[in-house]
Tab-separated table of C-alpha atoms and ligand atoms in Angstrom:
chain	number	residue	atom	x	y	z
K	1	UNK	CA	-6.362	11.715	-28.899
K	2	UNK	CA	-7.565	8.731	-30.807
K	3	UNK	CA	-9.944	6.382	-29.472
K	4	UNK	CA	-9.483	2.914	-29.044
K	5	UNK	CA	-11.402	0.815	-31.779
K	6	UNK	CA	-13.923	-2.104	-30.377
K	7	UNK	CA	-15.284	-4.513	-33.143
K	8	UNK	CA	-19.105	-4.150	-33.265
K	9	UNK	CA	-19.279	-7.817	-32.529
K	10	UNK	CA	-18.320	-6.521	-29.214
K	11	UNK	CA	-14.470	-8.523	-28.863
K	12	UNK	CA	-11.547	-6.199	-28.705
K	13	UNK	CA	-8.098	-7.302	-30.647
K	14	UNK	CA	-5.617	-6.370	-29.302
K	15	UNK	CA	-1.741	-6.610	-30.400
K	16	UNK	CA	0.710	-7.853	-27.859
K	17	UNK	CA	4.061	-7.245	-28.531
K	18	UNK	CA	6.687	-9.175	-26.494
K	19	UNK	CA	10.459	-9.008	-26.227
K	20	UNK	CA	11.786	-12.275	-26.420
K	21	UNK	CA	10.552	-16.058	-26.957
K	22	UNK	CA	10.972	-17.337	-23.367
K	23	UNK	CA	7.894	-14.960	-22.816
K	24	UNK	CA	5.537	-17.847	-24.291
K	25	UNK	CA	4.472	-19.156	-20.545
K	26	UNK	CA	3.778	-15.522	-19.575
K	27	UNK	CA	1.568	-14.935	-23.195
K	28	UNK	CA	-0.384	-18.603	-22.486
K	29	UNK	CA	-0.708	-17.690	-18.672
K	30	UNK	CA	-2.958	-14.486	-19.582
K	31	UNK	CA	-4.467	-16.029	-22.448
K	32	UNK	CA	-5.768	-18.720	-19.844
K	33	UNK	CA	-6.878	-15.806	-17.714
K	34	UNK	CA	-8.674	-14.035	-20.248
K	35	UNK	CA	-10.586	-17.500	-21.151
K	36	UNK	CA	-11.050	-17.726	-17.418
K	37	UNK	CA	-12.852	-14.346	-16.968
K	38	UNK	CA	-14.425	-14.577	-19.986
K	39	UNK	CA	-12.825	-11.414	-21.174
K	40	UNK	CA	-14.059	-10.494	-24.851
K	41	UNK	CA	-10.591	-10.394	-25.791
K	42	UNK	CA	-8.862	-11.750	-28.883
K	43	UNK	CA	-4.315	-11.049	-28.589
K	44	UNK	CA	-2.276	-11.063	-31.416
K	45	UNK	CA	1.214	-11.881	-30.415
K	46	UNK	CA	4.154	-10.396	-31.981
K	47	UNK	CA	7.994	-10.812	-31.445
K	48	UNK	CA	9.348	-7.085	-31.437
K	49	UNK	CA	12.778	-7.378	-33.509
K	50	UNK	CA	13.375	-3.303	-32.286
K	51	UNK	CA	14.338	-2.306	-29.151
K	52	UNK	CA	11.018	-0.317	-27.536
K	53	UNK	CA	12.541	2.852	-26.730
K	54	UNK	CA	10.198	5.788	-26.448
K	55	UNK	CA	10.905	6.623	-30.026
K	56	UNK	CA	9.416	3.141	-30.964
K	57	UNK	CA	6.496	3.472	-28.656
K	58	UNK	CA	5.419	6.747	-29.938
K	59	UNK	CA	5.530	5.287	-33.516
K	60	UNK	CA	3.684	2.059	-32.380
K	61	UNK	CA	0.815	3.943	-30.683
K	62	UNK	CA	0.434	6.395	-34.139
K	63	UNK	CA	-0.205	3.538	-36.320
K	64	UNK	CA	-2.349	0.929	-35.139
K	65	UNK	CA	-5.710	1.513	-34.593
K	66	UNK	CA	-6.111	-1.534	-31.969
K	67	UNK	CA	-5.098	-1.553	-28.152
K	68	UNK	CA	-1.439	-2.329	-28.279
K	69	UNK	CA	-0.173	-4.358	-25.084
K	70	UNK	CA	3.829	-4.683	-23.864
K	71	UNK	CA	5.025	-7.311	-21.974
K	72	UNK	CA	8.839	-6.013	-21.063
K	73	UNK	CA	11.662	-7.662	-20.340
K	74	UNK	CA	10.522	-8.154	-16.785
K	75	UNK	CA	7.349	-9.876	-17.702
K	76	UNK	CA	5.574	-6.959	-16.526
K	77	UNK	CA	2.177	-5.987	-19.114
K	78	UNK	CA	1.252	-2.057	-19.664
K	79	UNK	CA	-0.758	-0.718	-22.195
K	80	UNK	CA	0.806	1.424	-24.626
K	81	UNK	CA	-1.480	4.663	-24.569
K	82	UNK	CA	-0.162	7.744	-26.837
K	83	UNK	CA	2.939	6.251	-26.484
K	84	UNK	CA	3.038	5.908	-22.833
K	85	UNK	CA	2.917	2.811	-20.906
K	86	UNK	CA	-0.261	2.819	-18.611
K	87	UNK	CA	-0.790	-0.136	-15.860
K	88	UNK	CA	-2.401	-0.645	-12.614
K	89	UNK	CA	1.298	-0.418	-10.610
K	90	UNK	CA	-0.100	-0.984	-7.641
K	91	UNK	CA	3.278	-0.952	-5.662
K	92	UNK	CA	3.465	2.893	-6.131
K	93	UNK	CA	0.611	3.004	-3.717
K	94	UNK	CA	2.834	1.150	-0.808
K	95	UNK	CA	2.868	4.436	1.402
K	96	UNK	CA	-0.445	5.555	0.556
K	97	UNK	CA	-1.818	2.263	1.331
K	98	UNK	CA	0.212	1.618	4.666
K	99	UNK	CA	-0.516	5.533	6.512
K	100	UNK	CA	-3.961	5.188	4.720
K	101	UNK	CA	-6.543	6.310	7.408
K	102	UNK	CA	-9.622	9.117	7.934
K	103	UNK	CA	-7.283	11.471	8.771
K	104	UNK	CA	-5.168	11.214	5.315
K	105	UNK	CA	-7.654	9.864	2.997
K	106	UNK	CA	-10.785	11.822	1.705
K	107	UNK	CA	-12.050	8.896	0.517
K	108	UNK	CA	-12.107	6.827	3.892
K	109	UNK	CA	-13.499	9.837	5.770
K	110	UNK	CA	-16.712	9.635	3.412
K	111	UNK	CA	-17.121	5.782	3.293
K	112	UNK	CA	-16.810	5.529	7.083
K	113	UNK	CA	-15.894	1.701	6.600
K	114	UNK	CA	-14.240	-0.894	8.603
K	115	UNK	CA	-12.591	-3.729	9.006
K	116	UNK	CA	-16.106	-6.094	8.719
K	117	UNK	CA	-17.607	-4.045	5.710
K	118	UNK	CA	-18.110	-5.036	2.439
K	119	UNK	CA	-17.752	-2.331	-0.171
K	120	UNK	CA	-18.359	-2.330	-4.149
K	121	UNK	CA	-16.209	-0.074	-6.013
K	122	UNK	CA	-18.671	-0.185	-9.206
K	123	UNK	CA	-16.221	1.794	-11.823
K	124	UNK	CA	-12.740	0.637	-10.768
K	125	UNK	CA	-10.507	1.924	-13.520
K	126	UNK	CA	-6.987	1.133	-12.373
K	127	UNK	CA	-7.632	-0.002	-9.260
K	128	UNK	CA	-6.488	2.678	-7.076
K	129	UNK	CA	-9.436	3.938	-4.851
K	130	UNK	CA	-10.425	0.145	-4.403
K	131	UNK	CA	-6.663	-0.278	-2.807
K	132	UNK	CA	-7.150	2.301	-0.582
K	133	UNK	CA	-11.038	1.002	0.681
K	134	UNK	CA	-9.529	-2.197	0.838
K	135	UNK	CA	-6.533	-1.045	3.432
K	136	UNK	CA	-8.931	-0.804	6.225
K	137	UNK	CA	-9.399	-4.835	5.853
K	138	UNK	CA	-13.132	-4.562	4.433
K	139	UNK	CA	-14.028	-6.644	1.587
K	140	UNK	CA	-14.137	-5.143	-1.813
K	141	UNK	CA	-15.747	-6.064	-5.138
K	142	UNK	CA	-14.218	-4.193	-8.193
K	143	UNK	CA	-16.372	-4.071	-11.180
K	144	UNK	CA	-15.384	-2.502	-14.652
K	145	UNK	CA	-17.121	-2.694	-17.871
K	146	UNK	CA	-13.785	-2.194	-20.306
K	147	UNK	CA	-12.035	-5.379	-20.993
K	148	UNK	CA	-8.693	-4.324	-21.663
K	149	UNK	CA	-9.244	-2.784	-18.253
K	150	UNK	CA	-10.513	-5.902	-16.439
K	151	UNK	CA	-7.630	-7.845	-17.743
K	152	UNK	CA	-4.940	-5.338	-16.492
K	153	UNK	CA	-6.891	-5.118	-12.995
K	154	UNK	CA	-6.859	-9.031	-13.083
K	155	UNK	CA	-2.890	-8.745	-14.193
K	156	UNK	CA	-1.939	-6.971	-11.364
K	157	UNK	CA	-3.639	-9.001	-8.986
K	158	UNK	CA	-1.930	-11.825	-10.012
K	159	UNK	CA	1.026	-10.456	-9.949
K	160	UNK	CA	1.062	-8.751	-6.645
K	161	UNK	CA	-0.596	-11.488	-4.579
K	162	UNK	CA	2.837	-13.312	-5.386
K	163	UNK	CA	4.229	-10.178	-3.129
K	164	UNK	CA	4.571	-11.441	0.558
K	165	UNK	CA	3.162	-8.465	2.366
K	166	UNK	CA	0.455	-7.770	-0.353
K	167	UNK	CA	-1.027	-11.280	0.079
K	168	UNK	CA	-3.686	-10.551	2.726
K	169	UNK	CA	-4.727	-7.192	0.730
K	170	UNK	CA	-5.155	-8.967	-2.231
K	171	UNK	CA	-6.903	-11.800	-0.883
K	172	UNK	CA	-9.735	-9.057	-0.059
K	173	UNK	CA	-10.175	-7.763	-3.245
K	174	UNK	CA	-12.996	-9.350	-5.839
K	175	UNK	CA	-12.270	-8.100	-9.663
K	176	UNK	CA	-15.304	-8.720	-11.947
K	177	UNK	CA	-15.632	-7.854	-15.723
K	178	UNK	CA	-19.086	-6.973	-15.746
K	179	UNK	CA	-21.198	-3.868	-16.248
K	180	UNK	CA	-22.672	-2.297	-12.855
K	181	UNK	CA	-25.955	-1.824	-13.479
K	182	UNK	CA	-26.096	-5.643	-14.743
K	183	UNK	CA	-24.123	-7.117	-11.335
K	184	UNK	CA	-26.318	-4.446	-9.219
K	185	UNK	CA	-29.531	-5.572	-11.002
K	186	UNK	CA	-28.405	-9.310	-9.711
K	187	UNK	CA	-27.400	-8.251	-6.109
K	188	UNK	CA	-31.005	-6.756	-5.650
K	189	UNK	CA	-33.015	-9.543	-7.025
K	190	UNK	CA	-30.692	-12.287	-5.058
K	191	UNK	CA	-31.523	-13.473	-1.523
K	192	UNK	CA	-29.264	-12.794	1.301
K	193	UNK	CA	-27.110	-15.326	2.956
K	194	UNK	CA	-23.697	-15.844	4.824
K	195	UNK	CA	-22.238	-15.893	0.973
K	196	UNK	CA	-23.820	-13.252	-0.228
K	197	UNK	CA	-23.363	-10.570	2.680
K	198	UNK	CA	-25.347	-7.433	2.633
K	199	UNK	CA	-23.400	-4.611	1.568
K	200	UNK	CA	-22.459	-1.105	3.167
K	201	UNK	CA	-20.945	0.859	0.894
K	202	UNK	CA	-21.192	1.208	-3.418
K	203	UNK	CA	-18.357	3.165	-4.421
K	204	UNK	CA	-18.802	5.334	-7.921
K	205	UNK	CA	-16.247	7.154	-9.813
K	206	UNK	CA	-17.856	7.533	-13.420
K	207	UNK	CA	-15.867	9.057	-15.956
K	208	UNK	CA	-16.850	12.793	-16.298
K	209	UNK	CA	-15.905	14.786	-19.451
K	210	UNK	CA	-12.134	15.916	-20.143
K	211	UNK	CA	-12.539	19.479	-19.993
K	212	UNK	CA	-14.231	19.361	-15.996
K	213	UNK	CA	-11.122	18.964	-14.372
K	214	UNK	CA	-10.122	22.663	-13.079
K	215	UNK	CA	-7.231	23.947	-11.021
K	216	UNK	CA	-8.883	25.416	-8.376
K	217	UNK	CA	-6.373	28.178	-7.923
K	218	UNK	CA	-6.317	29.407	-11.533
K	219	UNK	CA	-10.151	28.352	-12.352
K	220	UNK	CA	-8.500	26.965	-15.766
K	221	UNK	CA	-8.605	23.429	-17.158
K	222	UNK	CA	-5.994	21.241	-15.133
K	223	UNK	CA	-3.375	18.826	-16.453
K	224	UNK	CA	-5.159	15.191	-16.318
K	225	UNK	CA	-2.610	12.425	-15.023
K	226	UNK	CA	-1.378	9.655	-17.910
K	227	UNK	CA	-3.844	6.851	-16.051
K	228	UNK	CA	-7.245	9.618	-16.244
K	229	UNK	CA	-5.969	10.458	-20.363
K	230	UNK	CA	-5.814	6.470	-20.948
K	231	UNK	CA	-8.665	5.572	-19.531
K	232	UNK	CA	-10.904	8.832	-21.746
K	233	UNK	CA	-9.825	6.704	-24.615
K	234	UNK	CA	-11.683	3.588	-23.837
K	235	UNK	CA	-14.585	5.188	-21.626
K	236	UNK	CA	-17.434	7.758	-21.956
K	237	UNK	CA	-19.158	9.979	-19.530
K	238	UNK	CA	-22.412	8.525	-18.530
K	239	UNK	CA	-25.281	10.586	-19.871
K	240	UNK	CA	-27.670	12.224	-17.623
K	241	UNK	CA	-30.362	9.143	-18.030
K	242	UNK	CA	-27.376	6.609	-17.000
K	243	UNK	CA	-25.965	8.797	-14.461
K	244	UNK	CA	-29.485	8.436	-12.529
K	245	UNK	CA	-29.686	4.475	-13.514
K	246	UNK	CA	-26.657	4.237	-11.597
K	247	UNK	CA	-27.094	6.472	-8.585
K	248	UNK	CA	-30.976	4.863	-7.977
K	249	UNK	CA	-29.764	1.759	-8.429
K	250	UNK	CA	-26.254	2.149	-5.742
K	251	UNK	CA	-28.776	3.355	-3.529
K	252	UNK	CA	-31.239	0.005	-3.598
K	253	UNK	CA	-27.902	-2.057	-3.423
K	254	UNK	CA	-27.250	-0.657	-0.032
K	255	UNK	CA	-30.784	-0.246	1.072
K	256	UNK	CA	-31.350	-3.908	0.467
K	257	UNK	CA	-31.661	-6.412	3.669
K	258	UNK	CA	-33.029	-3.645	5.826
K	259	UNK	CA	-29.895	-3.211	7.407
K	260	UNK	CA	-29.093	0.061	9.969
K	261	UNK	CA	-27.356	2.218	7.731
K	262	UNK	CA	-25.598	2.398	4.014
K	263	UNK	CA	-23.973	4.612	2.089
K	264	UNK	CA	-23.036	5.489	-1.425
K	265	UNK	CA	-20.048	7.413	-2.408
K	266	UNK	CA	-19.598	9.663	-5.177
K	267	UNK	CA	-16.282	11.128	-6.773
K	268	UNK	CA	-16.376	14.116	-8.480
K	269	UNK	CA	-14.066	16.888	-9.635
K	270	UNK	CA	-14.450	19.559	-6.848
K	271	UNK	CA	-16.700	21.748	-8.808
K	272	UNK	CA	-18.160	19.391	-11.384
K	273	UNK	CA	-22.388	19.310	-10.993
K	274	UNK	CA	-23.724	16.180	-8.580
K	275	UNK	CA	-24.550	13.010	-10.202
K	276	UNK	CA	-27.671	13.111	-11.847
K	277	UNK	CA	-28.193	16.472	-10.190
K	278	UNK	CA	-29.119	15.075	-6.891
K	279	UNK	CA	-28.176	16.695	-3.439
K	280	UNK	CA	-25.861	14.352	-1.406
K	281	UNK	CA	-26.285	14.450	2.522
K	282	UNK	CA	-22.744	15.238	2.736
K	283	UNK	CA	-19.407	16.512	0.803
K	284	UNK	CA	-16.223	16.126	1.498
K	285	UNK	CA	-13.801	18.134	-0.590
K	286	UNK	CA	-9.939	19.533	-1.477
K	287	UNK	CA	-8.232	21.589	-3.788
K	288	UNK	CA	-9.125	18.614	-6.254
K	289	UNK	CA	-11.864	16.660	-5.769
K	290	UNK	CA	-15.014	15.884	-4.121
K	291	UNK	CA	-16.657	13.049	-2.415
K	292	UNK	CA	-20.415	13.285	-2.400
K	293	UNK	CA	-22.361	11.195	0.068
K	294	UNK	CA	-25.987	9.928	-0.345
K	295	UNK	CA	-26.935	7.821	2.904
K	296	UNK	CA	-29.507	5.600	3.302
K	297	UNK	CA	-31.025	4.608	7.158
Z	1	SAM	C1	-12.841	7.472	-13.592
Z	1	SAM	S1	-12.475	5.793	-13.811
Z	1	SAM	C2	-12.306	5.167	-12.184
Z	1	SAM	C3	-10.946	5.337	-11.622
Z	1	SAM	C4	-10.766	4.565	-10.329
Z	1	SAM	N1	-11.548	5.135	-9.254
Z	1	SAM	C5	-9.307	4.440	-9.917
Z	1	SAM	O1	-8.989	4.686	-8.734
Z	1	SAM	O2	-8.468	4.068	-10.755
Z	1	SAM	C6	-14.000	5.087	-14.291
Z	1	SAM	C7	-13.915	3.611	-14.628
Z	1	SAM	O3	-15.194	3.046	-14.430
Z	1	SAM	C8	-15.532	2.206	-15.493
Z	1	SAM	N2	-16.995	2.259	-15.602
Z	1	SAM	C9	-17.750	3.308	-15.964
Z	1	SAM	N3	-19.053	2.992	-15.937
Z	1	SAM	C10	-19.123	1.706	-15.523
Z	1	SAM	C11	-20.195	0.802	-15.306
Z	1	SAM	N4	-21.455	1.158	-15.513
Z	1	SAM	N5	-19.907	-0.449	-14.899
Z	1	SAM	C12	-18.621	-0.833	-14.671
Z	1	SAM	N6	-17.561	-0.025	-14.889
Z	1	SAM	C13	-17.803	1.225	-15.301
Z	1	SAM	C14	-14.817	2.811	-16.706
Z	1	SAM	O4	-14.598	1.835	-17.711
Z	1	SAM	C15	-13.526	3.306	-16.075
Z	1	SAM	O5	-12.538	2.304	-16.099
């Protein structure tokens, strides 16, 4: 799998290939929101004169050694990963999101949140766990370090707050390019106030390495989904150091303000080793994964 090339000077280039020249408001629209977020992102635009059939993909993702970026024919933006188009596509989490609840989702039945909490999901990825904390109506703050992934997160929440019945969802969720340890390291040293509302839950799902994901039936490596191979391209593991920067540091986030009770939430492949090797107070687990809770009173 080749991994995507960042400039040392820390902005990522990125090609952008379009498929026809009415597409110019939709190329200056996320150019304005890169500048916006201050995304370290540089796009070269390019007219495809091909048709992008999978054929086409394939060859485009073999030879360029920068992110390449499609906007189709129905404005929507992917990134082209080994050939395959990877995006948020939030809408294919509509029935997740609507019968989301304890009883269905792991997730909920270790963050124990509610309609008043506020949550940070501090390695959001695509989005998708930070759609289904944010379908119990609590507040959540998305962070993510990778660009290319901040932009697409930013992308789709453009595009889906222009849904009707997403509006309100969407209106609850925060996205902000930033590294977590940096935006923790400001939450801790910041006084409290109505604006700036304690906060119940920190949410981490770090990557882990490629080869920890196991079927638990057959005890063999598992097949990782297109969005989990995309993402190893642009992301590493944390080491053991960072992994206990970022658990010690969760933890102060939600043990700040003295309030009654806060939790952080792990993910973890069901029979990966705990972050930084500590003991949770409580696991929840299936076939696939496991959430690992560390509460503080
Ligand atoms: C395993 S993925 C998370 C997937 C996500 N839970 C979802 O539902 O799509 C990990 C993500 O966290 C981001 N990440 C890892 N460490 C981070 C950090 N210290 N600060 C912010 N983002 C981080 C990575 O760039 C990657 O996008």
């Amino acid at each position: 799998m080749t991994r995507v090339q960042q400039e040392s000077c820390a902005f990522m280039r990125c090609q952008l290939i379009y498929v026809n020249e009415s597409q110019q408001i939709q190329i200056e629209s996320l150019k304005a929101l890169i500048a916006e977020h201050k995304l370290p992102i540089v796009l070269e635009t390019e007219q495809s004169i091909e048709k992008l059939t999978q054929k086409r993909r394939q060859q485009l993702s073999q030879t360029s050694t920068q992110p390449i970026l499609l906007l189709d024919d129905k404005n929507a933006l992917s990134w082209l990963s080994n050939g395959l188009s990877v995006a948020p596509e939030w809408d294919k989490l509509q029935r997740r999101i609507v019968s989301a609840g304890r009883k269905s989702e792991l997730l909920l039945q270790a963050a124990k949140i509610t309609s008043d909490s506020k949550v940070i999901d501090a390695t959001a990825g695509f989005g998708h766990d930070s759609l289904i904390l944010a379908s119990t109506g609590a507040q959540v703050v998305m962070l993510e370090q990778q660009p290319l992934m901040a932009m697409l997160l930013l992308v789709e929440q453009q595009r889906m707050s222009t849904v009707a019945n997403w509006q309100k969802l969407m209106s609850r969720l925060q996205i902000i390019y930033t590294d977590a340890l940096s935006y923790f390291a400001s939450v801790n040293s910041a006084p409290i106030s109505e604006s700036n509302r304690a906060v119940d839950v920190v949410y981490l799902d770090p990557m882990f390495p490629e080869d920890s994901y196991q079927d638990s039936k057959t005890g063999k490596g598992a097949k990782v989904g297109k969005h989990m191979q995309a993402l190893h391209q642009l992301a590493h593991p944390p080491t053991l150091d960072e992994e206990k920067q970022l658990l010690q540091s969760a933890l102060a986030v939600v043990g700040y303000n003295e309030q009654t009770s806060g939790r952080v939430v792990v993910k973890r492949p069901q029979f990966a080793p705990q972050l930084a090797h500590q003991s949770p107070n409580e696991c929840w687990h299936n076939e696939a994964v496991r959430f690992d809770g560390y509460f503080v009173s």
